Amino acid sequence: MSQVVRPRALVLGFVLGLVLCVLTPYNSAYLHNPPLGGGHFPLAPFFIAAWLFVFSAFTGWVRKGAGLLSGLEILTVWVLMVIFSGISYAGLAQTFFVNITAPFYFAEDGFRWAEALQPLLPRAWYPDAHDGGAGMEAVRTIYDGLDSGWEMSWVEVFRQIHWDVWIGPLLAWGAFVLLCFFVMYCLMALLSKQWVVNERINFPLLRVPQLMGEALDKRGMGTFFRDRFLLVGLCSAASLHLLNGLHFYFPHVPEIPTLILAGSYFPKYGLFSGYYNLRMYIFPAFIAFAFLAPRQISFSFWFFYLLAGLVTGILYVSGMQIPQAALGVTFGADFARPEEAQIIGAYLIFFLFILWLARTHLWCQIREMVQPLRLWKRKAGPQGQVDGAADEGICAADRDRERPRHETWEASPWPGWGLLLGGACLVWWCRFFGLPMIAAVLVPMAFFLVLIVASRIIVQGGLPLFTVTAAPSDGLIGTFGSGFLGHVGLLATAVMQKLLFLNLRESLLPTLFHSAKISENVRNHRLWFGVIAGALVVAVALSFVTMLALSYKYGVRDMNMDWATSSTIATYENVQRLLDVPAEPNTWVLAFGGVGALVMLFLVFMYYRVTWWTLHPIGYLTAYTSGMQMLWFCFFLGWLCNHLCLRYGGTGLFNKGRVFFVGLVLGDFLMGGIWALVGMFARAGYNVFPL
């Protein structure tokens, strides 16, 4: 049933998003508290949304009618909060200022960056700190903080910021970030109908808030929360984290372990050596997401992860121990062994599979782009009459236009033209800042290829945490060598990649696809997506200002920024290594990448053509990710419960079990939010999701 999202929901989501945009970096960087954002189902947005469901149900009970907000409106509020909280920290701002200041601040720490890197830095991207320029004082202040900055008010801190130094880089990078967000927005608009309507992807991460929204709209929240299966699940998760949280603050209180170190049961060498560091994490909410995901997918995640460990052992016993040094210099944090290069070829084939599945839909979009007057001519005729010749061959997207907007997606030319325009601007950006023409085309294509595949894995598989194995540049350098990028282009590629396309824990594109699913029943699409577009602009500006003020007041060295600093330094060190010794096309990357492409071709064929096939291709794509190292056991337990419910109890037991697992999610996030609030005052917080 379609609904109109009222302005009150959009305003509330925007205001709460602004609050989280400021509070998230302060909470994580300064207070060292459990992250309010983080992952693709972040803590604070759902904690607030859950209480909004309760509050709206209460107002409906008081008014003897509809509540203050509908279920769809609360989902809208949730999406806006996820966007703001993601951009404000791990999705963008966490590493931004370290990224553009590290070549100057650490230049004298034995890295030889003053002579090796600084001459290559694009002036528009960095503060004017070359050769000890005027911006060097601003750079030092970012890391050391203002003198007595802890005692200053926020107004005084803002007055002390070197705005003349930062305004140029902020405008340049702000333009790049918004341009990338615009391309992501166009990709969402281009592919959302295919994924949501045509393929009917399940979107497991949305199932819990959707079920709560349905209960609210049917005025059944009381029945929903009184369900004994839900209460058992909620109390189980809440009791676990109540006990472990008390243990965190009072060590004499016993705890229930949520991590099992299973690697000690396997030998360090031999056939099972790939399991030497095996760990089993127990996260009740993540087990629930696995239960709610399609059984074929949840099975594939843990199966391929264990199979990858076995492959490592097989290579060992067969004498094919390829050293890590054979990979050369890599930018992917999880890219540690040559056999992991399989993922590079697998990503390419799966991307082509996504396009092949969407071939009819994309053809309709292309027709909309090249024939903008076609529908206008048809509508210009007598009402109710359609010329037979004109109607012949009209694609489904054209017919959709004859139906009310809220009943289906409209086929529109703007996503296609916007994607072409945004892509052309990115190519110009890369070319202007030093990349050769071929590289200026291939680098953005590689960035968004990986991002589209990662988004598909996240939204279809229900992964609350996802990391890429090999960086986009690893595939390009392994295939063509580093020379085709040029010296300036190599540096520019690494910096752009580090900013938006390497750490995908809170990437924007999966959230946009989630928003497309939520908007399936929204009538006022234009206003709804217009507010989201405005939220992106405001979130980028506010996150930059917030992180700059925090750095000036407290200093990066005294905040929880160790990962941001070390990973950025590693990026620049890798660039320096490749400048000193340029890389040639890597034989091992090409060989294993080819193997990965062949394996993915086989998996795609079997998945698409053989009905009894039980393995989903996206499981192979996550086999070597650090995220799956933490999630595989949760997916095993979720798949096992799903399988047993359907096998021995049918849909009746499955529906009861589903309510139990919804309770696990609510219990986890209820206690996570409570302990996060306690941590803000105690200056140390128990982390429900220690990722």
XYZ file of C-alpha atoms in Angstrom:
691
model
C 0.000 0.000 0.000
C 1.470 3.329 -1.051
C 1.843 6.174 1.420
C 2.861 9.797 1.474
C 5.801 10.503 3.757
C 4.789 13.632 5.619
C 7.194 16.562 6.093
C 7.325 15.917 9.847
C 9.165 12.618 9.229
C 11.630 14.211 6.822
C 12.325 17.079 9.213
C 12.729 14.723 12.174
C 15.097 12.470 10.229
C 17.117 15.464 9.090
C 17.394 16.902 12.612
C 18.325 13.565 14.209
C 20.827 13.024 11.392
C 22.456 16.379 12.129
C 22.749 15.437 15.804
C 24.371 12.100 14.951
C 26.665 13.777 12.424
C 28.170 15.836 15.248
C 27.901 13.268 18.023
C 29.304 10.226 16.157
C 32.890 11.505 15.640
C 32.931 13.064 19.118
C 31.806 9.786 20.668
C 34.232 7.572 18.727
C 37.309 9.799 18.333
C 37.359 11.691 21.621
C 35.385 9.582 24.107
C 36.780 6.259 22.752
C 33.248 4.953 23.178
C 31.585 2.121 21.216
C 30.755 3.533 17.777
C 27.307 4.981 17.272
C 27.699 4.332 13.561
C 29.619 1.448 12.084
C 28.670 -1.144 9.520
C 25.565 -1.187 7.358
C 23.122 -1.610 10.237
C 24.588 0.912 12.688
C 23.792 1.029 16.371
C 22.453 4.530 17.057
C 20.034 4.861 14.098
C 18.246 1.597 14.856
C 18.278 2.206 18.624
C 16.530 5.547 18.057
C 14.196 4.083 15.413
C 13.132 1.267 17.754
C 12.113 3.787 20.397
C 10.296 5.813 17.736
C 8.237 2.711 16.946
C 7.323 2.412 20.615
C 6.573 6.130 20.951
C 4.404 6.190 17.826
C 2.465 3.167 19.032
C 1.914 4.913 22.383
C 0.655 8.101 20.720
C -1.696 6.008 18.600
C -3.057 4.330 21.730
C -3.568 7.715 23.422
C -5.241 9.250 20.363
C -7.271 6.094 19.618
C -6.063 6.230 16.036
C -2.927 6.490 13.970
C 0.334 7.230 15.732
C 2.484 10.301 15.310
C 4.548 8.527 12.637
C 3.783 5.613 10.353
C 6.085 2.643 9.904
C 7.271 3.915 6.544
C 8.017 7.337 8.019
C 10.134 5.824 10.791
C 12.051 3.839 8.167
C 12.636 7.145 6.378
C 13.984 8.655 9.584
C 16.241 5.614 9.968
C 17.678 5.987 6.458
C 18.507 9.646 7.000
C 20.227 8.876 10.300
C 22.280 6.084 8.669
C 23.420 8.470 5.926
C 24.506 11.173 8.363
C 26.201 8.823 10.845
C 28.105 6.988 8.103
C 29.488 10.058 6.354
C 30.385 11.775 9.614
C 33.034 9.237 10.583
C 34.101 5.908 9.060
C 32.389 6.583 5.740
C 34.423 9.735 5.046
C 35.618 12.050 7.803
C 37.605 9.637 9.979
C 40.629 9.534 7.683
C 40.065 12.708 5.662
C 42.308 15.191 7.461
C 44.971 12.574 8.147
C 44.866 11.747 4.435
C 45.620 15.303 3.321
C 48.166 16.164 6.034
C 50.233 12.986 6.516
C 52.749 13.755 3.689
C 53.763 16.909 5.563
C 53.481 15.983 9.240
C 55.331 12.661 8.904
C 57.776 13.827 6.215
C 60.629 14.097 8.702
C 60.058 10.712 10.363
C 62.428 8.828 8.078
C 60.011 8.432 5.182
C 61.798 10.689 2.648
C 58.433 12.107 1.696
C 59.701 15.672 1.396
C 61.725 14.796 -1.705
C 59.801 11.716 -2.922
C 56.121 12.653 -2.496
C 55.652 16.352 -1.814
C 56.692 17.473 -5.332
C 53.947 15.206 -6.739
C 51.110 16.395 -4.505
C 48.371 18.322 -6.365
C 48.351 21.790 -4.818
C 44.565 22.038 -4.835
C 44.185 18.891 -2.735
C 46.493 19.793 0.155
C 47.078 22.696 2.536
C 49.885 25.057 1.571
C 52.560 23.316 3.654
C 55.084 22.617 0.875
C 58.633 23.489 1.940
C 57.418 24.690 5.313
C 54.754 26.958 3.834
C 52.184 28.923 5.755
C 49.975 25.879 6.138
C 52.520 23.886 8.137
C 51.342 25.436 11.387
C 47.779 24.389 10.561
C 48.971 20.848 9.816
C 50.783 20.611 13.157
C 47.696 21.916 14.947
C 45.613 19.104 13.450
C 47.806 16.526 15.200
C 48.881 18.400 18.342
C 45.760 20.456 18.974
C 45.597 24.074 20.063
C 47.523 25.185 23.098
C 45.050 24.844 25.967
C 42.473 23.732 23.400
C 40.865 21.399 25.927
C 39.948 24.430 28.045
C 38.599 26.538 25.185
C 34.941 26.824 24.323
C 33.834 25.606 20.926
C 33.330 29.204 19.787
C 36.948 30.012 20.625
C 38.123 26.866 18.820
C 36.277 27.878 15.666
C 37.888 31.301 15.791
C 41.354 29.723 16.018
C 40.937 27.482 12.953
C 43.121 28.475 9.987
C 40.207 28.809 7.607
C 42.354 30.459 4.930
C 44.523 27.314 4.805
C 41.699 24.764 4.798
C 39.028 26.353 2.615
C 40.793 25.485 -0.658
C 41.328 21.744 0.031
C 37.868 21.461 1.580
C 36.210 22.916 -1.522
C 38.277 20.732 -3.874
C 37.667 17.509 -1.977
C 34.070 18.456 -1.242
C 33.479 18.757 -4.985
C 35.076 15.346 -5.583
C 33.112 13.646 -2.808
C 29.802 15.128 -3.926
C 30.588 14.171 -7.523
C 31.171 10.563 -6.422
C 27.976 10.658 -4.365
C 26.117 11.954 -7.418
C 27.399 9.007 -9.465
C 26.332 6.630 -6.675
C 22.920 8.302 -6.628
C 22.573 7.771 -10.379
C 23.649 4.131 -10.044
C 21.012 3.617 -7.376
C 18.338 5.199 -9.577
C 19.501 3.145 -12.561
C 19.633 -0.259 -10.841
C 17.077 0.020 -8.038
C 14.073 -1.124 -10.081
C 16.034 -4.114 -11.355
C 17.094 -5.174 -7.867
C 13.912 -4.306 -5.970
C 11.140 -5.084 -8.473
C 12.529 -7.372 -11.158
C 14.847 -9.574 -9.103
C 13.006 -9.126 -5.794
C 16.140 -9.122 -3.665
C 15.303 -9.945 -0.059
C 17.231 -7.093 1.687
C 17.703 -9.053 4.954
C 19.024 -6.064 6.902
C 15.676 -4.305 6.411
C 13.481 -7.163 7.566
C 13.441 -6.276 11.271
C 12.500 -2.580 10.881
C 10.015 -3.534 8.140
C 8.297 -6.083 10.394
C 8.088 -3.476 13.147
C 6.687 -0.958 10.674
C 4.025 -3.403 9.499
C 3.000 -4.091 13.101
C 2.783 -0.353 13.809
C 0.656 0.369 10.734
C -1.726 -2.462 11.663
C -1.920 -1.085 15.233
C -0.490 -4.324 16.522
C 2.652 -3.179 18.334
C 1.249 -4.370 21.645
C 0.708 -7.848 20.254
C 4.099 -7.676 18.561
C 5.959 -6.983 21.816
C 3.889 -9.442 23.837
C 4.816 -12.354 21.586
C 6.518 -14.902 23.841
C 9.024 -15.909 21.180
C 10.092 -12.291 20.728
C 10.395 -11.813 24.480
C 12.553 -14.921 24.810
C 14.898 -13.688 22.099
C 15.018 -10.154 23.467
C 15.670 -11.296 27.039
C 18.332 -13.782 25.918
C 20.391 -11.163 24.095
C 19.769 -8.521 26.752
C 20.846 -10.874 29.558
C 24.033 -11.781 27.703
C 25.082 -8.149 27.295
C 23.863 -7.100 30.723
C 26.164 -9.671 32.308
C 29.120 -8.955 30.001
C 28.642 -5.204 30.370
C 28.717 -5.475 34.147
C 31.870 -7.590 33.821
C 33.463 -4.790 31.772
C 32.956 -2.278 34.606
C 33.209 -4.737 37.519
C 35.653 -7.561 36.605
C 34.566 -9.732 39.533
C 31.197 -10.245 37.784
C 31.421 -13.362 35.574
C 31.033 -13.060 31.813
C 29.772 -15.292 29.022
C 32.432 -15.599 26.299
C 31.332 -14.511 22.815
C 34.621 -15.450 21.146
C 35.921 -19.005 20.769
C 39.533 -19.378 19.621
C 39.194 -22.560 17.597
C 42.556 -22.244 15.859
C 44.360 -24.033 18.690
C 42.658 -27.277 17.625
C 44.320 -27.218 14.204
C 47.991 -27.693 13.280
C 50.128 -24.779 12.133
C 51.384 -26.789 9.172
C 49.688 -29.328 6.950
C 46.349 -29.801 5.241
C 44.371 -27.884 7.854
C 46.902 -25.110 8.416
C 44.440 -22.605 6.910
C 42.362 -22.927 10.075
C 45.226 -22.182 12.447
C 43.801 -18.712 13.233
C 40.144 -19.775 13.091
C 37.845 -17.791 15.363
C 34.166 -18.166 16.151
C 32.353 -14.981 17.171
C 28.858 -15.109 18.623
C 26.761 -12.003 17.866
C 23.039 -12.705 18.450
C 21.897 -9.933 16.091
C 24.159 -11.150 13.301
C 22.891 -14.704 13.762
C 19.421 -13.239 13.306
C 20.415 -11.483 10.077
C 21.760 -14.814 8.803
C 18.471 -16.523 9.708
C 16.512 -13.858 7.820
C 18.760 -14.078 4.753
C 17.993 -16.563 1.952
C 19.198 -19.975 3.059
C 21.270 -20.502 -0.087
C 23.216 -17.303 0.601
C 23.813 -17.854 4.319
C 25.031 -21.379 3.554
C 27.376 -20.102 0.843
C 29.006 -17.525 3.107
C 30.295 -19.969 5.701
C 30.902 -22.796 3.213
C 33.195 -20.756 0.967
C 35.010 -19.264 3.964
C 35.886 -22.737 5.272
C 36.685 -23.937 1.758
C 39.164 -21.063 1.340
C 40.984 -22.229 4.468
C 41.134 -25.732 3.072
C 42.548 -24.410 -0.228
C 45.373 -22.798 1.724
C 46.196 -26.158 3.294
C 46.021 -27.949 -0.065
C 48.483 -25.461 -1.561
C 50.756 -26.070 1.420
C 50.814 -29.864 1.207
C 51.183 -29.747 -2.579
C 54.358 -27.693 -2.256
C 52.863 -24.510 -3.754
C 53.712 -22.215 -0.859
C 53.824 -18.875 -2.609
C 55.331 -16.196 -0.362
C 53.452 -12.990 0.332
C 56.290 -11.057 -1.288
C 55.204 -12.524 -4.634
C 52.257 -10.136 -4.569
C 54.497 -7.090 -4.471
C 53.044 -3.866 -3.100
C 49.304 -4.023 -2.421
C 46.801 -1.492 -1.044
C 44.083 -3.857 0.148
C 44.283 -4.373 3.901
C 43.126 -8.009 3.585
C 45.189 -8.846 0.487
C 47.851 -11.017 2.136
C 48.328 -14.168 0.024
C 48.621 -14.667 -3.743
C 45.693 -17.104 -3.882
C 43.437 -14.292 -2.676
C 43.896 -12.668 -6.099
C 41.119 -15.009 -7.230
C 38.724 -12.367 -5.992
C 39.926 -9.850 -8.614
C 38.775 -12.037 -11.503
C 35.659 -13.114 -9.609
C 34.579 -9.484 -9.063
C 34.857 -8.747 -12.772
C 32.793 -11.766 -13.810
C 30.131 -11.158 -11.181
C 29.856 -7.513 -12.263
C 29.241 -8.683 -15.826
C 26.651 -11.131 -14.453
C 24.851 -8.241 -12.722
C 24.740 -6.372 -16.026
C 23.550 -9.489 -17.864
C 20.687 -10.021 -15.409
C 19.686 -6.381 -15.908
C 20.084 -6.402 -19.696
C 16.382 -5.894 -20.466
C 16.004 -3.194 -17.837
C 19.147 -1.395 -18.987
C 18.008 -1.573 -22.604
C 14.771 0.140 -21.590
C 16.782 2.814 -19.810
C 18.912 3.347 -22.913
C 15.776 3.722 -25.026
C 14.526 6.321 -22.586
C 17.783 8.210 -22.964
C 17.931 8.222 -26.759
C 14.219 8.720 -27.440
C 13.100 11.453 -25.023
C 10.202 12.570 -27.235
C 8.700 9.145 -27.763
C 6.339 9.095 -24.825
C 5.394 12.743 -25.330
C 4.251 11.981 -28.873
C 2.144 9.074 -27.644
C 0.505 11.166 -24.958
C -0.181 13.956 -27.438
C -2.690 11.724 -29.301
C -6.393 11.305 -28.449
C -6.977 10.188 -24.887
C -7.255 6.455 -24.553
C -5.957 5.767 -28.063
C -2.533 4.324 -28.713
C -1.247 3.851 -32.201
C -0.528 0.170 -32.792
C 2.736 0.792 -34.605
C 3.924 3.091 -31.865
C 2.948 0.564 -29.224
C 4.744 -2.289 -30.934
C 7.924 -3.219 -29.106
C 7.369 -0.785 -26.235
C 9.357 -2.003 -23.281
C 7.956 -2.588 -19.820
C 9.513 0.623 -18.572
C 7.428 2.614 -21.092
C 4.255 0.838 -20.017
C 5.066 1.620 -16.393
C 4.638 5.280 -17.156
C 0.976 4.721 -17.899
C 0.454 3.597 -14.301
C 0.454 5.897 -11.259
C 3.903 6.795 -10.058
C 3.447 5.237 -6.639
C 2.621 1.822 -8.131
C 5.937 1.326 -9.900
C 9.231 2.891 -10.763
C 9.145 5.355 -13.629
C 11.567 4.852 -16.463
C 13.453 8.107 -16.698
C 16.361 9.274 -18.822
C 18.047 11.283 -16.070
C 19.877 8.423 -14.250
C 21.563 7.342 -17.471
C 22.493 10.836 -18.561
C 23.522 11.706 -15.003
C 25.767 8.655 -14.868
C 27.402 9.586 -18.168
C 27.858 13.191 -17.064
C 29.205 12.214 -13.643
C 31.532 9.625 -15.165
C 32.830 12.168 -17.678
C 33.479 14.655 -14.873
C 35.393 11.996 -12.907
C 37.501 11.205 -15.969
C 38.201 14.919 -16.391
C 39.077 15.197 -12.679
C 41.558 12.319 -12.900
C 43.038 13.631 -16.139
C 43.348 17.176 -14.782
C 45.203 15.977 -11.689
C 47.823 13.950 -13.472
C 46.501 10.561 -14.616
C 47.172 9.500 -18.224
C 44.031 9.270 -20.344
C 43.721 5.481 -20.252
C 44.222 5.440 -16.494
C 41.777 8.328 -16.056
C 39.104 6.108 -17.624
C 40.036 2.793 -15.997
C 40.528 4.048 -12.424
C 36.948 5.390 -11.884
C 35.572 2.309 -13.641
C 37.498 0.043 -11.259
C 36.359 2.076 -8.251
C 32.670 1.788 -9.088
C 32.875 -1.793 -10.341
C 34.081 -2.896 -6.907
C 31.527 -0.644 -5.206
C 28.566 -2.026 -7.185
C 29.564 -5.640 -6.513
C 30.152 -4.892 -2.822
C 26.755 -3.209 -2.579
C 25.090 -6.249 -4.141
C 26.805 -8.532 -1.616
C 25.723 -6.346 1.303
C 22.074 -5.776 0.372
C 21.411 -9.309 -0.907
C 23.420 -11.171 1.704
C 22.468 -9.078 4.719
C 26.061 -8.369 5.748
C 26.205 -5.793 8.554
C 29.997 -5.685 8.121
C 31.880 -5.909 4.839
C 35.478 -5.299 3.800
C 37.107 -5.676 0.408
C 39.941 -8.153 -0.008
C 41.871 -6.526 -2.855
C 41.693 -2.784 -3.484
C 40.584 -1.620 -6.953
C 44.121 -0.391 -7.656
C 45.536 -3.845 -6.818
C 43.718 -5.310 -9.793
C 44.869 -2.521 -12.119
C 48.508 -2.593 -10.990
C 48.601 -6.392 -10.994
C 47.285 -6.412 -14.564
C 49.061 -3.461 -16.170
C 51.860 -2.636 -13.737
C 52.219 0.670 -11.917
C 53.846 2.490 -14.829
C 50.599 3.061 -16.740
C 49.387 5.326 -13.900
C 52.423 7.605 -13.975
C 54.064 9.004 -10.855
C 51.479 11.693 -10.133
C 48.652 9.399 -11.189
C 49.812 6.644 -8.838
C 49.732 9.035 -5.893
C 46.388 10.533 -6.913
C 44.810 7.085 -7.366
C 45.959 5.912 -3.947
C 44.645 9.046 -2.222
C 41.234 8.988 -3.957
C 40.911 5.282 -3.254
C 41.751 5.719 0.403
C 39.138 8.434 0.769
C 36.029 6.597 -0.499
C 36.762 3.251 -2.145
C 38.950 1.233 0.215
C 37.190 1.075 3.578
C 33.620 0.059 2.675
C 32.397 -0.576 6.216
C 30.050 2.421 5.940
C 29.970 3.028 2.209
C 27.073 5.157 0.987
C 25.897 3.105 -2.010
C 24.435 0.136 -0.031
C 22.471 2.619 2.094
C 21.106 4.231 -1.065
C 19.923 0.822 -2.297
C 18.301 0.209 1.084
C 16.572 3.569 0.717
C 15.322 2.512 -2.731
C 13.731 -0.584 -1.203
C 12.090 1.491 1.535
C 10.786 3.997 -1.028
C 9.000 1.213 -2.922
C 5.710 2.304 -1.348
C 6.389 6.049 -1.178
C 4.172 8.255 -3.322
C 6.084 11.532 -3.068
C 9.316 10.131 -4.516
C 10.673 13.471 -5.652
C 10.453 15.111 -2.244
C 11.730 11.941 -0.538
C 14.843 11.595 -2.689
C 15.304 15.365 -2.798
C 15.681 15.399 0.977
C 18.191 12.548 0.760
C 20.187 14.498 -1.838
C 20.157 17.547 0.419
C 21.198 15.399 3.360
C 24.286 14.242 1.450
C 25.435 17.813 0.835
C 24.837 18.916 4.423
C 26.419 15.749 5.859
C 29.644 16.244 3.885
C 29.986 19.887 4.934
C 29.084 19.277 8.578
C 31.333 16.218 8.918
C 34.332 18.175 7.593
C 33.710 21.050 9.997
C 33.084 18.744 12.971
C 36.236 16.683 12.466
C 38.314 19.839 11.898
C 37.036 21.374 15.138
C 37.646 18.151 17.095
C 41.198 17.935 15.746
C 41.945 21.542 16.687
C 40.514 21.178 20.172
C 41.971 17.795 21.150
C 44.553 16.863 18.513
C 44.637 13.695 16.420
C 47.420 12.222 18.568
C 45.213 12.307 21.673
C 42.113 10.928 19.999
C 41.146 7.415 18.971
C 42.682 7.814 15.515
C 45.408 5.160 15.553
C 43.876 3.099 12.743
C 43.239 6.165 10.590
C 46.841 7.313 11.035
C 48.535 3.944 10.537
C 46.461 2.978 7.489
C 47.093 6.351 5.844
C 50.818 6.144 6.483
C 50.800 2.640 4.979
C 49.121 4.025 1.838
C 51.778 6.691 1.315
C 54.548 4.203 2.099
C 53.206 1.886 -0.602
C 53.158 4.753 -3.080
C 56.772 5.557 -2.238
C 57.804 1.920 -2.741
C 56.177 1.838 -6.161
C 57.842 5.114 -7.098
C 61.224 3.742 -6.076
C 60.706 0.355 -7.742
C 57.834 0.415 -10.281
C 55.806 -2.797 -10.460
C 55.428 -4.848 -13.606
C 52.312 -6.909 -14.380
C 52.201 -9.585 -11.688
C 52.156 -13.174 -12.970
C 50.622 -14.561 -9.789
C 47.866 -11.952 -9.733
C 47.038 -12.678 -13.365
C 47.135 -16.451 -12.821
C 44.981 -16.554 -9.706
C 42.751 -13.792 -11.080
C 42.125 -16.000 -14.109
C 41.354 -18.944 -11.842
C 38.895 -16.786 -9.903
C 37.217 -15.693 -13.131
C 36.800 -19.308 -14.263
C 35.453 -20.390 -10.878
C 32.973 -17.517 -10.876
C 31.880 -18.361 -14.428
C 31.158 -21.919 -13.284
C 29.298 -20.739 -10.163
C 27.222 -18.232 -12.122
C 26.294 -20.835 -14.736
C 25.302 -23.425 -12.138
C 23.390 -20.887 -10.057
C 21.442 -19.593 -13.047
C 20.826 -22.808 -14.981
C 20.735 -25.680 -12.461
C 17.758 -25.655 -10.124
C 19.198 -27.993 -7.479
C 22.461 -26.023 -7.112
C 22.892 -24.905 -3.498
C 25.808 -22.446 -3.724
C 25.366 -18.736 -4.399
C 28.195 -16.888 -6.200
C 28.415 -14.049 -3.668
C 29.676 -16.499 -1.046
C 32.843 -16.937 -3.111
C 33.369 -13.156 -3.197
C 33.538 -12.948 0.606
C 35.713 -16.006 1.223
C 38.893 -14.032 1.945
C 37.486 -10.923 3.649
C 38.293 -10.018 7.236
C 34.605 -9.340 7.788
C 33.741 -12.965 7.072
C 36.404 -14.048 9.575
C 34.118 -12.538 12.218
C 30.754 -13.404 10.669
C 31.138 -16.930 9.291
C 30.116 -18.712 12.491
C 27.091 -16.439 12.921
C 26.015 -17.299 9.380
C 26.543 -20.985 10.109
C 24.294 -20.819 13.175
C 21.682 -18.716 11.366
C 21.634 -21.069 8.390
C 21.410 -24.119 10.644
C 18.430 -22.714 12.572
C 16.726 -21.695 9.323
C 17.281 -25.145 7.839
C 16.047 -27.030 10.912
C 12.931 -24.851 11.255
C 11.856 -25.371 7.650
C 12.869 -29.032 7.573
C 11.089 -30.194 10.710
C 8.498 -27.503 11.440
C 7.575 -26.007 8.092
C 6.553 -22.404 7.640
C 4.695 -22.349 10.960
C 7.824 -23.004 12.995
C 9.817 -20.721 10.700
C 7.464 -17.787 11.374
C 7.696 -18.373 15.122
C 11.465 -18.672 14.878
C 11.612 -15.470 12.873
C 9.962 -13.570 15.707
C 12.513 -15.046 18.125
C 15.381 -13.812 15.979
C 13.785 -10.381 15.691
C 13.918 -10.385 19.486
C 17.640 -11.150 19.353
C 18.196 -8.065 17.179
C 16.137 -5.886 19.501
C 17.936 -7.197 22.586
C 21.378 -6.661 21.083
C 20.680 -3.112 19.960
C 18.739 -2.171 23.088
C 21.677 -3.097 25.297
C 24.161 -1.664 22.809
C 22.424 1.706 22.957
C 22.148 1.646 26.752
C 25.820 0.781 27.243
C 26.802 3.451 24.686
C 24.911 6.034 26.756
C 26.605 4.780 29.924
C 29.985 5.027 28.188
C 29.448 8.698 27.337
C 29.419 9.490 31.036
C 31.827 6.812 32.268
C 34.402 7.667 29.530
C 34.727 3.937 28.812
C 32.050 1.806 27.229
C 31.267 -1.859 26.785
C 31.058 -2.642 23.077
C 28.226 -4.990 22.158
C 29.666 -5.370 18.650
C 33.478 -5.485 19.080
C 34.254 -5.318 15.350
